[in-house]
Coordinates of C-alpha atoms and ligand atoms in Angstrom, one line a residue:
M239 CA 138.7 184.0 99.7
S240 CA 135.1 182.4 99.0
V241 CA 134.2 182.0 95.0
E242 CA 131.4 183.8 94.3
K243 CA 132.3 185.4 90.8
R244 CA 134.9 184.1 88.5
T245 CA 138.3 186.3 87.9
Q246 CA 140.7 186.1 85.2
S247 CA 143.5 184.6 85.6
I248 CA 146.7 187.2 86.6
D249 CA 150.4 187.4 85.3
L250 CA 151.9 184.6 86.5
S251 CA 154.4 184.9 83.4
H252 CA 157.3 185.5 86.1
H253 CA 157.1 181.9 86.7
L254 CA 158.1 180.7 83.3
S255 CA 162.0 178.9 82.7
E256 CA 164.3 180.3 80.3
L257 CA 164.0 177.7 78.4
S258 CA 160.6 178.0 78.1
K259 CA 160.7 182.0 77.5
A260 CA 163.4 181.1 74.8
R261 CA 161.2 178.6 72.5
Q262 CA 160.2 181.3 69.2
T263 CA 156.8 181.3 67.8
S264 CA 156.3 178.8 65.1
P265 CA 156.0 180.5 62.0
L266 CA 154.1 178.4 60.6
K267 CA 150.9 179.7 63.1
G268 CA 150.8 182.7 61.4
I269 CA 148.9 180.9 58.4
M270 CA 147.5 177.7 60.3
K271 CA 144.3 180.0 60.8
Y272 CA 143.4 180.2 57.1
F273 CA 144.2 176.8 56.3
A274 CA 140.4 175.8 58.7
Q275 CA 139.2 178.6 56.5
P276 CA 136.1 177.6 54.1
G277 CA 136.9 177.5 50.8
I278 CA 141.0 178.1 51.0
L279 CA 142.7 177.1 48.1
S280 CA 145.6 176.7 50.3
L281 CA 149.3 174.8 48.4
A282 CA 151.1 176.2 51.5
G283 CA 152.0 173.5 54.0
G284 CA 153.5 170.1 53.7
L285 CA 150.3 168.2 53.9
P286 CA 149.7 164.7 52.4
S287 CA 147.0 164.4 50.6
P288 CA 144.6 161.9 52.5
A289 CA 143.9 160.2 49.3
Y290 CA 147.0 158.6 50.0
F291 CA 146.2 157.3 53.3
P292 CA 146.3 153.5 53.6
V293 CA 142.8 153.3 56.0
S294 CA 139.2 153.9 54.4
D295 CA 137.6 153.5 57.8
I296 CA 138.0 152.7 61.5
S297 CA 135.7 150.4 63.0
A298 CA 135.0 149.3 66.8
N299 CA 132.9 147.4 69.2
V300 CA 133.1 149.6 71.9
L301 CA 131.4 149.0 75.4
V302 CA 128.3 150.4 76.5
P303 CA 128.2 153.0 78.8
E304 CA 126.4 150.9 81.2
S305 CA 128.4 147.8 81.4
F306 CA 129.4 147.9 84.6
S307 CA 127.1 148.2 87.5
L308 CA 126.7 151.0 89.8
S309 CA 126.2 148.9 93.1
P310 CA 128.8 146.1 94.4
T311 CA 127.5 143.2 93.0
E312 CA 128.4 140.4 95.4
P313 CA 126.1 139.4 98.0
S314 CA 126.8 140.4 101.4
T315 CA 127.9 136.9 103.2
S316 CA 130.9 135.4 104.7
L317 CA 131.0 133.3 101.5
S318 CA 131.2 136.5 99.1
W319 CA 134.4 136.2 98.2
L320 CA 133.6 132.9 96.8
W321 CA 131.1 134.9 94.8
K322 CA 133.8 136.8 93.5
L323 CA 136.1 134.1 92.6
F324 CA 133.5 132.1 90.9
G325 CA 131.0 134.2 90.0
S326 CA 129.7 137.6 88.9
H327 CA 133.0 138.9 86.9
N328 CA 133.4 135.8 84.3
A329 CA 129.7 135.3 83.8
T330 CA 129.9 139.5 82.5
K331 CA 128.4 139.2 79.1
E332 CA 130.0 142.1 76.7
K333 CA 127.6 144.7 75.6
T334 CA 129.0 146.5 72.4
Q335 CA 128.0 149.0 70.3
A336 CA 129.8 149.3 66.9
I337 CA 131.4 152.7 65.6
T338 CA 133.0 153.8 62.1
I339 CA 135.3 156.7 61.6
P340 CA 135.3 157.5 57.7
K341 CA 137.9 158.8 56.0
Y342 CA 135.4 160.8 54.6
P343 CA 132.3 162.2 56.2
T344 CA 128.7 162.1 54.6
V345 CA 128.0 164.8 57.0
K346 CA 130.8 167.6 56.4
E347 CA 131.4 168.6 60.3
D348 CA 131.4 164.6 61.8
I349 CA 135.2 163.0 63.0
N350 CA 136.9 161.6 60.0
L351 CA 139.8 160.1 59.4
A352 CA 141.3 162.6 56.4
T353 CA 141.3 165.6 58.9
S354 CA 142.5 163.4 62.2
L355 CA 145.6 161.8 60.4
Q356 CA 146.6 165.1 59.3
Y357 CA 149.0 167.0 60.8
S358 CA 146.5 169.2 63.2
Q359 CA 147.2 171.5 65.8
A360 CA 149.1 171.4 69.2
V361 CA 145.8 172.4 71.1
A362 CA 143.8 169.3 70.4
Q363 CA 141.6 168.0 67.4
A364 CA 138.3 170.6 67.5
H365 CA 136.1 167.8 68.4
L366 CA 138.0 166.4 70.9
Q367 CA 138.5 170.2 72.2
N368 CA 134.8 170.8 72.5
F369 CA 134.6 167.7 74.7
L370 CA 137.2 168.3 76.7
K371 CA 135.9 171.8 77.1
Q372 CA 132.3 170.8 78.4
F373 CA 134.1 168.1 80.5
T374 CA 136.3 170.1 82.1
S375 CA 133.7 173.2 82.8
E376 CA 131.0 170.7 84.2
V377 CA 133.5 168.4 86.1
Y378 CA 136.0 170.7 87.6
R379 CA 134.3 174.2 87.1
P380 CA 137.3 176.3 87.7
A381 CA 137.0 179.7 89.5
F382 CA 138.8 181.6 86.8
E383 CA 137.4 182.4 83.3
D384 CA 140.1 182.1 81.1
W385 CA 141.1 179.1 82.0
T386 CA 142.1 176.9 79.1
I387 CA 142.6 173.1 77.9
L388 CA 145.8 172.2 75.5
V389 CA 146.1 168.0 75.2
D390 CA 148.9 166.1 75.8
T391 CA 150.1 162.4 75.5
G392 CA 149.2 162.1 79.4
N393 CA 150.0 162.9 82.8
T394 CA 153.6 161.9 82.5
D395 CA 154.2 164.2 79.4
G396 CA 151.9 166.4 81.0
W397 CA 154.3 166.7 84.0
S398 CA 157.4 166.8 82.3
R399 CA 157.2 169.5 80.2
A400 CA 155.0 171.5 83.3
V401 CA 158.9 170.8 84.5
M402 CA 160.5 172.4 81.2
T403 CA 157.9 175.3 81.1
L404 CA 158.1 176.2 84.7
C405 CA 161.8 175.2 86.1
N406 CA 165.1 176.4 86.0
P407 CA 168.2 174.4 86.4
G408 CA 169.3 174.2 90.1
E409 CA 165.8 174.8 91.7
G410 CA 163.8 172.2 93.5
V411 CA 160.0 171.2 93.2
L412 CA 158.2 170.6 96.2
C413 CA 156.2 167.4 96.6
E414 CA 155.0 164.9 99.2
E415 CA 157.3 163.3 101.2
W416 CA 156.3 159.8 99.4
T417 CA 155.8 160.5 96.1
Y418 CA 155.6 159.2 91.9
P419 CA 159.2 158.2 91.1
S420 CA 158.5 159.0 87.3
A421 CA 157.8 162.8 88.3
V422 CA 161.0 162.5 90.3
A423 CA 163.1 160.6 87.3
S424 CA 161.6 163.7 85.0
M425 CA 163.4 166.4 86.8
I426 CA 167.1 164.7 88.1
P427 CA 168.4 164.9 84.9
F428 CA 168.1 168.7 84.8
N429 CA 169.5 169.1 87.9
I430 CA 165.8 170.2 89.3
K431 CA 165.7 168.2 92.6
P432 CA 162.5 167.4 94.9
V433 CA 161.7 169.1 97.8
P434 CA 160.0 166.7 100.1
V435 CA 157.0 168.1 102.0
G436 CA 155.7 166.1 105.4
M437 CA 152.7 164.3 104.8
D438 CA 149.7 162.8 107.2
A439 CA 146.6 160.1 106.0
L440 CA 145.2 163.1 104.2
G441 CA 148.3 163.9 102.1
M442 CA 150.8 167.2 102.3
K443 CA 150.6 169.0 105.2
S444 CA 149.8 172.5 105.3
D445 CA 151.8 173.4 108.7
D446 CA 154.8 171.4 107.3
L447 CA 154.4 173.4 103.7
E448 CA 154.0 176.7 105.6
N449 CA 157.1 176.3 107.9
L450 CA 159.0 175.2 105.2
L451 CA 158.1 178.2 102.8
S452 CA 158.6 180.5 105.6
Q453 CA 161.9 179.4 106.9
W454 CA 163.5 178.6 104.0
D455 CA 167.5 179.8 103.5
P456 CA 168.9 179.8 100.1
V457 CA 172.1 179.6 101.7
S458 CA 171.9 176.4 103.9
R459 CA 169.4 175.3 101.0
Q460 CA 171.6 175.9 98.1
M461 CA 168.9 176.4 96.0
P462 CA 166.2 179.5 95.4
R463 CA 163.0 178.8 97.3
P464 CA 160.6 177.0 95.5
H465 CA 158.2 178.4 93.4
V466 CA 156.6 174.7 91.7
M467 CA 154.7 172.3 93.5
Y468 CA 154.3 168.6 92.0
I469 CA 151.1 167.1 94.1
V470 CA 148.8 164.2 93.5
P471 CA 146.0 164.8 95.9
V472 CA 143.3 162.0 95.7
G473 CA 144.2 158.3 96.0
Q474 CA 147.9 159.3 96.0
N475 CA 150.9 157.4 94.6
P476 CA 152.4 155.7 96.7
S477 CA 150.2 156.1 100.1
G478 CA 146.8 156.0 98.4
S479 CA 146.2 159.3 100.7
T480 CA 143.4 161.2 99.4
M481 CA 143.5 165.3 100.4
S482 CA 139.7 166.8 101.9
V483 CA 138.7 170.0 100.6
A484 CA 139.8 171.9 104.0
R485 CA 143.2 170.9 103.4
K486 CA 143.6 171.6 99.6
K487 CA 142.3 175.3 100.4
Q488 CA 144.8 175.4 103.1
I489 CA 147.6 174.3 100.6
Y490 CA 146.5 177.1 97.8
D491 CA 146.1 179.9 100.4
I492 CA 149.6 179.1 101.0
C493 CA 150.9 178.6 97.7
V494 CA 149.1 182.0 97.4
K495 CA 151.3 183.7 99.8
Y496 CA 154.6 182.1 98.5
D497 CA 154.1 182.7 95.3
V498 CA 153.8 178.8 94.2
I499 CA 152.3 177.0 91.1
I500 CA 150.6 174.0 92.2
V501 CA 150.9 171.4 89.2
E502 CA 148.1 169.0 90.4
D503 CA 148.9 165.3 88.5
D504 CA 145.5 163.6 88.8
P505 CA 144.9 160.4 87.3
Y506 CA 142.8 158.9 90.2
Y507 CA 140.4 161.6 90.8
F508 CA 137.2 158.9 88.9
L509 CA 137.9 156.5 91.7
Q510 CA 137.0 158.1 94.5
L511 CA 135.8 154.2 96.2
G512 CA 134.3 155.5 99.7
T513 CA 135.2 154.1 102.8
Y514 CA 135.9 150.5 102.7
I515 CA 133.6 148.4 105.2
S516 CA 134.1 145.0 106.8
K517 CA 132.2 142.5 104.4
D518 CA 130.3 141.2 107.8
D519 CA 128.8 144.6 107.6
R520 CA 128.5 145.6 104.1
F521 CA 124.8 145.6 102.8
P522 CA 124.5 146.5 99.3
G523 CA 122.7 149.8 98.7
A524 CA 120.0 151.1 97.1
T525 CA 121.2 150.7 93.1
P526 CA 120.9 153.8 91.4
S527 CA 119.1 154.1 87.7
G528 CA 122.4 153.1 86.0
K529 CA 121.2 155.2 83.0
P530 CA 123.1 158.3 81.9
S531 CA 121.2 161.4 82.6
A532 CA 122.2 164.7 83.3
D533 CA 120.6 164.8 86.3
E534 CA 122.3 161.4 87.5
S535 CA 125.9 162.8 86.9
K536 CA 125.6 166.2 88.6
R537 CA 124.4 164.2 91.8
Y538 CA 127.4 162.0 91.1
L539 CA 129.7 164.8 90.2
S540 CA 128.7 166.4 93.5
T541 CA 130.6 163.6 95.6
L542 CA 133.4 164.0 94.6
T543 CA 136.0 166.6 96.3
P544 CA 136.9 168.8 94.1
S545 CA 139.7 169.8 92.3
F546 CA 141.9 172.3 93.0
L547 CA 141.0 174.4 89.6
N548 CA 137.4 174.8 91.4
F549 CA 139.0 177.6 94.0
D550 CA 142.1 178.7 92.0
Y551 CA 141.0 182.1 91.9
E552 CA 143.9 183.3 90.2
G553 CA 145.3 180.6 87.7
R554 CA 148.0 179.0 89.2
V555 CA 146.5 175.6 89.3
I556 CA 148.6 173.6 86.3
R557 CA 145.8 170.4 86.3
L558 CA 146.7 167.6 84.4
D559 CA 144.1 165.1 83.5
T560 CA 144.9 161.3 81.6
F561 CA 142.5 158.9 79.7
S562 CA 145.3 156.5 81.1
K563 CA 142.8 155.1 84.1
T564 CA 139.3 155.7 82.4
I565 CA 140.0 154.8 78.9
A566 CA 143.9 152.5 78.3
P567 CA 147.0 153.9 79.3
G568 CA 147.9 152.8 75.8
S569 CA 145.5 155.4 74.7
R570 CA 148.4 158.1 75.4
L571 CA 145.7 160.7 75.5
G572 CA 145.5 163.7 78.4
W573 CA 145.2 166.9 78.9
F574 CA 146.5 170.1 80.4
T575 CA 143.6 172.8 82.0
C576 CA 145.9 176.0 82.9
N577 CA 146.1 179.8 82.2
P578 CA 146.2 181.0 78.8
V579 CA 149.9 181.7 79.6
F580 CA 151.4 178.6 80.6
A581 CA 148.6 176.9 77.9
E582 CA 150.5 178.7 75.1
R583 CA 154.2 177.9 76.0
L584 CA 152.8 174.4 76.7
E585 CA 151.5 174.3 72.8
R586 CA 154.9 176.0 71.5
Q587 CA 156.8 173.2 73.3
G588 CA 154.3 170.6 71.8
E589 CA 155.0 171.9 68.9
T590 CA 158.5 171.5 68.0
T591 CA 158.2 168.0 70.0
A592 CA 155.3 165.6 69.5
Q593 CA 153.7 168.1 67.3
A594 CA 150.2 166.3 68.7
P595 CA 149.1 162.9 70.2
C596 CA 148.6 160.2 67.8
G597 CA 145.4 161.4 65.2
F598 CA 144.6 157.5 64.8
G599 CA 144.3 157.6 69.4
Q600 CA 142.6 161.1 69.2
A601 CA 140.0 160.2 66.6
V602 CA 139.4 156.8 68.0
I603 CA 138.9 158.2 71.7
T604 CA 136.7 161.3 70.5
K605 CA 134.4 159.2 68.8
I606 CA 134.2 157.2 71.3
L607 CA 133.5 160.2 74.0
T608 CA 131.2 161.8 71.5
H609 CA 129.1 158.5 70.6
W610 CA 128.6 157.8 74.8
T611 CA 127.7 161.5 75.1
Y612 CA 128.7 163.8 78.5
D613 CA 126.8 161.8 80.6
G614 CA 127.5 158.5 79.1
Y615 CA 130.7 159.1 79.9
I616 CA 130.2 159.8 83.0
R617 CA 128.2 156.5 83.9
W618 CA 130.9 154.7 82.5
L619 CA 132.9 156.6 85.1
R620 CA 131.1 155.9 87.9
G621 CA 131.0 152.1 86.6
L622 CA 134.3 152.3 86.6
R623 CA 134.2 153.3 90.5
T624 CA 132.1 150.6 91.5
E625 CA 134.7 148.3 90.2
Y626 CA 137.7 149.4 91.6
Q627 CA 135.7 149.8 94.8
Q628 CA 135.1 146.1 94.9
R629 CA 138.5 145.0 94.0
R630 CA 139.7 147.7 97.1
D631 CA 137.2 145.9 99.4
F632 CA 137.9 142.0 98.1
F633 CA 141.5 143.0 98.4
I634 CA 141.6 144.2 102.0
D635 CA 138.9 141.3 103.2
C636 CA 141.6 139.0 102.1
L637 CA 143.9 140.4 103.9
A638 CA 141.0 140.4 106.8
D639 CA 140.7 136.4 106.2
E640 CA 144.6 136.1 106.5
F641 CA 145.2 138.2 109.6
H642 CA 144.1 139.8 112.6
L643 CA 143.2 142.7 111.8
H644 CA 143.1 145.2 114.5
E645 CA 141.1 148.8 114.1
V646 CA 143.0 151.2 116.0
P647 CA 142.5 154.9 116.2
A648 CA 145.8 156.8 115.4
V649 CA 146.1 159.5 118.0
S650 CA 149.8 160.6 116.8
G651 CA 152.2 160.4 113.7
V652 CA 151.1 160.6 110.0
W653 CA 148.0 158.4 110.4
E654 CA 146.9 160.9 112.7
G655 CA 142.9 161.0 113.2
C656 CA 142.2 158.0 110.5
I657 CA 141.3 154.3 111.7
V658 CA 144.0 152.4 111.1
Y659 CA 144.3 148.3 110.1
Q660 CA 147.0 146.5 112.5
A661 CA 148.1 143.5 111.1
S662 CA 149.2 140.8 113.5
S663 CA 149.0 136.9 113.1
Q664 CA 146.2 135.1 114.0
V665 CA 145.9 131.2 115.4
K666 CA 144.7 129.3 112.7
K667 CA 143.3 125.7 113.6
S668 CA 144.1 124.5 110.0
T669 CA 147.4 126.4 109.6
G670 CA 148.3 125.2 112.8
M671 CA 150.1 128.5 113.9
T672 CA 152.0 128.0 116.9
E673 CA 151.4 129.1 120.5
K674 CA 154.7 130.5 120.9
Y675 CA 154.1 133.1 117.9
S676 CA 150.5 134.0 118.7
A677 CA 151.2 134.9 122.5
R678 CA 153.5 137.3 120.9
N679 CA 150.9 139.0 119.0
R680 CA 153.2 141.2 117.2
T681 CA 151.8 143.8 115.1
M682 CA 153.8 143.1 111.3
F683 CA 152.3 145.8 109.2
S684 CA 149.7 148.3 109.6
F685 CA 147.7 150.3 106.9
V686 CA 144.5 152.9 106.5
P687 CA 142.6 151.2 103.8
P688 CA 142.4 153.9 100.9
V689 CA 139.4 155.8 99.7
A690 CA 140.7 156.4 96.2
G691 CA 142.8 155.0 93.5
M692 CA 144.4 152.0 93.4
F693 CA 147.3 151.3 96.1
V694 CA 147.5 150.1 99.3
W695 CA 150.3 151.8 101.5
M696 CA 151.6 148.9 104.0
K697 CA 153.8 150.3 106.9
L698 CA 156.1 147.6 107.8
H699 CA 156.4 147.2 111.7
L700 CA 160.5 146.5 111.1
D701 CA 161.1 147.6 114.9
Q702 CA 159.2 144.0 115.8
H703 CA 161.6 142.1 113.7
P704 CA 163.5 140.2 116.3
S705 CA 167.2 141.1 114.1
F706 CA 165.5 145.1 114.2
V707 CA 168.1 147.6 114.1
P708 CA 167.5 151.1 114.4
G709 CA 168.6 152.8 110.9
D710 CA 168.2 149.7 109.3
E711 CA 165.2 149.2 108.0
D712 CA 166.3 149.2 104.2
T713 CA 168.1 146.1 104.8
L714 CA 164.8 144.4 106.2
E715 CA 162.5 145.7 103.9
T716 CA 164.5 144.4 101.0
K717 CA 164.9 141.3 102.7
L718 CA 161.5 140.4 103.2
W719 CA 160.6 141.8 99.7
T720 CA 163.0 139.6 98.2
K721 CA 161.6 136.6 99.9
L722 CA 158.0 137.3 98.7
A723 CA 159.3 138.0 94.9
E724 CA 161.6 134.7 95.7
N725 CA 158.2 133.0 96.6
G726 CA 156.0 134.4 93.6
V727 CA 154.4 137.9 95.1
L728 CA 155.7 141.2 93.8
F729 CA 155.0 144.1 95.9
G730 CA 156.6 147.4 95.4
P731 CA 159.2 148.2 97.5
G732 CA 158.9 151.1 99.7
W733 CA 162.0 152.8 99.1
M734 CA 161.5 153.6 95.7
F735 CA 159.0 155.5 97.0
S736 CA 160.9 158.0 98.8
A737 CA 161.6 162.2 97.7
N738 CA 163.8 162.2 100.9
A739 CA 166.4 159.4 99.6
M740 CA 165.7 160.8 95.8
A741 CA 166.2 164.1 97.2
E742 CA 170.4 163.9 97.0
G743 CA 172.4 163.8 100.2
S744 CA 169.0 163.2 102.2
D745 CA 168.8 160.9 104.7
N746 CA 165.3 158.6 105.0
N747 CA 164.7 156.3 107.8
D748 CA 160.8 156.0 107.5
S749 CA 161.3 153.5 105.4
G750 CA 159.9 150.3 105.5
H751 CA 156.4 150.4 103.6
F752 CA 155.3 148.3 100.0
R753 CA 153.0 149.2 97.7
I754 CA 150.1 147.3 96.8
S755 CA 148.2 147.4 93.6
F756 CA 144.6 146.4 93.6
S757 CA 143.9 147.2 90.6
N758 CA 144.9 144.6 88.0
G759 CA 144.8 140.8 88.1
E760 CA 142.1 138.2 88.9
F761 CA 140.4 137.9 92.0
T762 CA 141.9 134.4 92.8
D763 CA 145.6 135.7 92.3
F764 CA 145.0 138.4 94.9
K765 CA 143.5 135.0 97.5
K766 CA 147.0 133.7 96.1
A767 CA 148.8 136.7 96.8
I768 CA 147.6 137.3 100.1
T769 CA 148.0 133.7 101.5
I770 CA 151.6 133.7 100.1
F771 CA 152.2 137.0 102.1
G772 CA 150.8 135.6 105.1
R773 CA 153.2 132.6 104.8
V774 CA 156.3 134.5 103.9
I775 CA 155.8 137.4 106.9
R776 CA 155.1 135.2 109.5
E777 CA 158.0 133.1 108.7
F778 CA 160.0 136.1 108.9
F779 CA 159.1 138.1 111.4
Q780 CA 159.6 134.7 113.4
E781 CA 163.3 134.8 112.8
D782 CA 165.7 134.0 115.0
L783 CA 163.1 133.0 117.6
Ligands
LIG117 N1 151.0 160.4 87.3 C1 151.0 159.4 88.6 C2 150.7 159.7 90.1 C3 150.7 157.7 88.2 O1 150.4 156.9 89.5 C4 150.6 157.5 87.2 C5 150.8 156.3 86.7 N2 151.4 155.1 87.0 C6 151.1 158.6 86.4 C7 151.3 159.9 86.0 C8 150.7 158.0 84.4 O2 150.0 158.7 83.8 P1 150.1 158.6 82.3 O3 149.7 157.3 81.7 O4 148.8 159.4 81.8 O5 151.3 159.2 81.5

């Protein structure tokens, strides 16, 4: 359906879990609205007096929104990595502005600690609610009208609350076959199992999803047909895949057909990095203005792939956003966007657990956002994107320096339709590689440069290993991983991310992966790590020759 006119969400309350339905409305809720009434003489709540809060104000120096350049800083030469190692980053001087949050505001409506550190509603403090509403409306443009915002303490909390709100013990949750292990860890103890769906370079496959749901047999599966999906559509963790609009629409339509709720866990939405271009072919683009402005915000947002919310005309998407990757994970702050029925149940749940995210955190983050303004925050996000793009590019450049990367269009398999980089050893005079080894020219690993997120998902070609036995990939993956760890390099072992392995009783022979993160660490460390990796993996593949 094309979304010309926005609609009201449909009634999806039959998806609520028994636990969620059993939650009582807090008796305090009825009187909460009176607390905010101007001039009310409230002696009703167990509220401590702000006079006894031991903080008179909080001040911070905050980076300006245009702190990070919008175009990659390195010159496009074969020596660019040297520039990265010794140049741009360390030389950057931080430009900051001071912000202060007083306990009592001089202008009544301003953010203040007397309110922020007081008990507050689970939905969010008022200034933050307003900011998030504007942000969600302009960035994601939900297709249904009555979407509702509710804060949480990040997407880990968001997902675990969604599970409690939607799933009953004995049910299954649809997810990508390679998935974020913490998401599965929040379900397993409640006897809620992952139901893996096949993936390709665009993430979850719509034909696999359709087949799975249309052929679902509750008896042989020993569970009802799943009615909830957990999905990471951008810069997927661990595979790095990013879903196209067309695929999202197909998945959405299937979810409408089979009445499935989509929980969109999207922490990497603003790390949409574009296509990797090898360093010899990279040219510095035209530099955009760099100043926050409404036009530049709009132009930038139009380049981002839309959220599921954007064509959710029924209100069946629960979107999870977090400040973890855009401000700091320690802020423990994020938000749900969903239909009002789910939001109300999630709010009831929040009231009886954390009550609300920490008041200090909400006050500081809100002050930063409102100080920057909406366009300033978008400008900040654009700068972050360039930073991570440079990290991605530099990391892959290191692989290209260390290995021979052969670009091959994949005509089948999980990366069908993509250019796959196949890595083999390269003869290097300086390292004295043996003729025997280079002559074998075996592909040791392959990957598709990610267009979003923080990860390179590396497929190990373990069948090229001299002692390979089909079905025993786990052993070889662990052996190589251990050798690397002993040599001082830690990668994410692929087996950890297998939903098949996490779904009890299933076999998964498609192992032999590493998840490698380029989001943190110095450029010098990337270079060192890849040099060590090169040595260890070459030794590993030469074994027993
Ligand atoms: N979901 C995914 C897919 C993630 O990769 C991460 C962080 N690694 C999280 C959730 C955790 O997010 P938060 O810090 O907001 O809890």
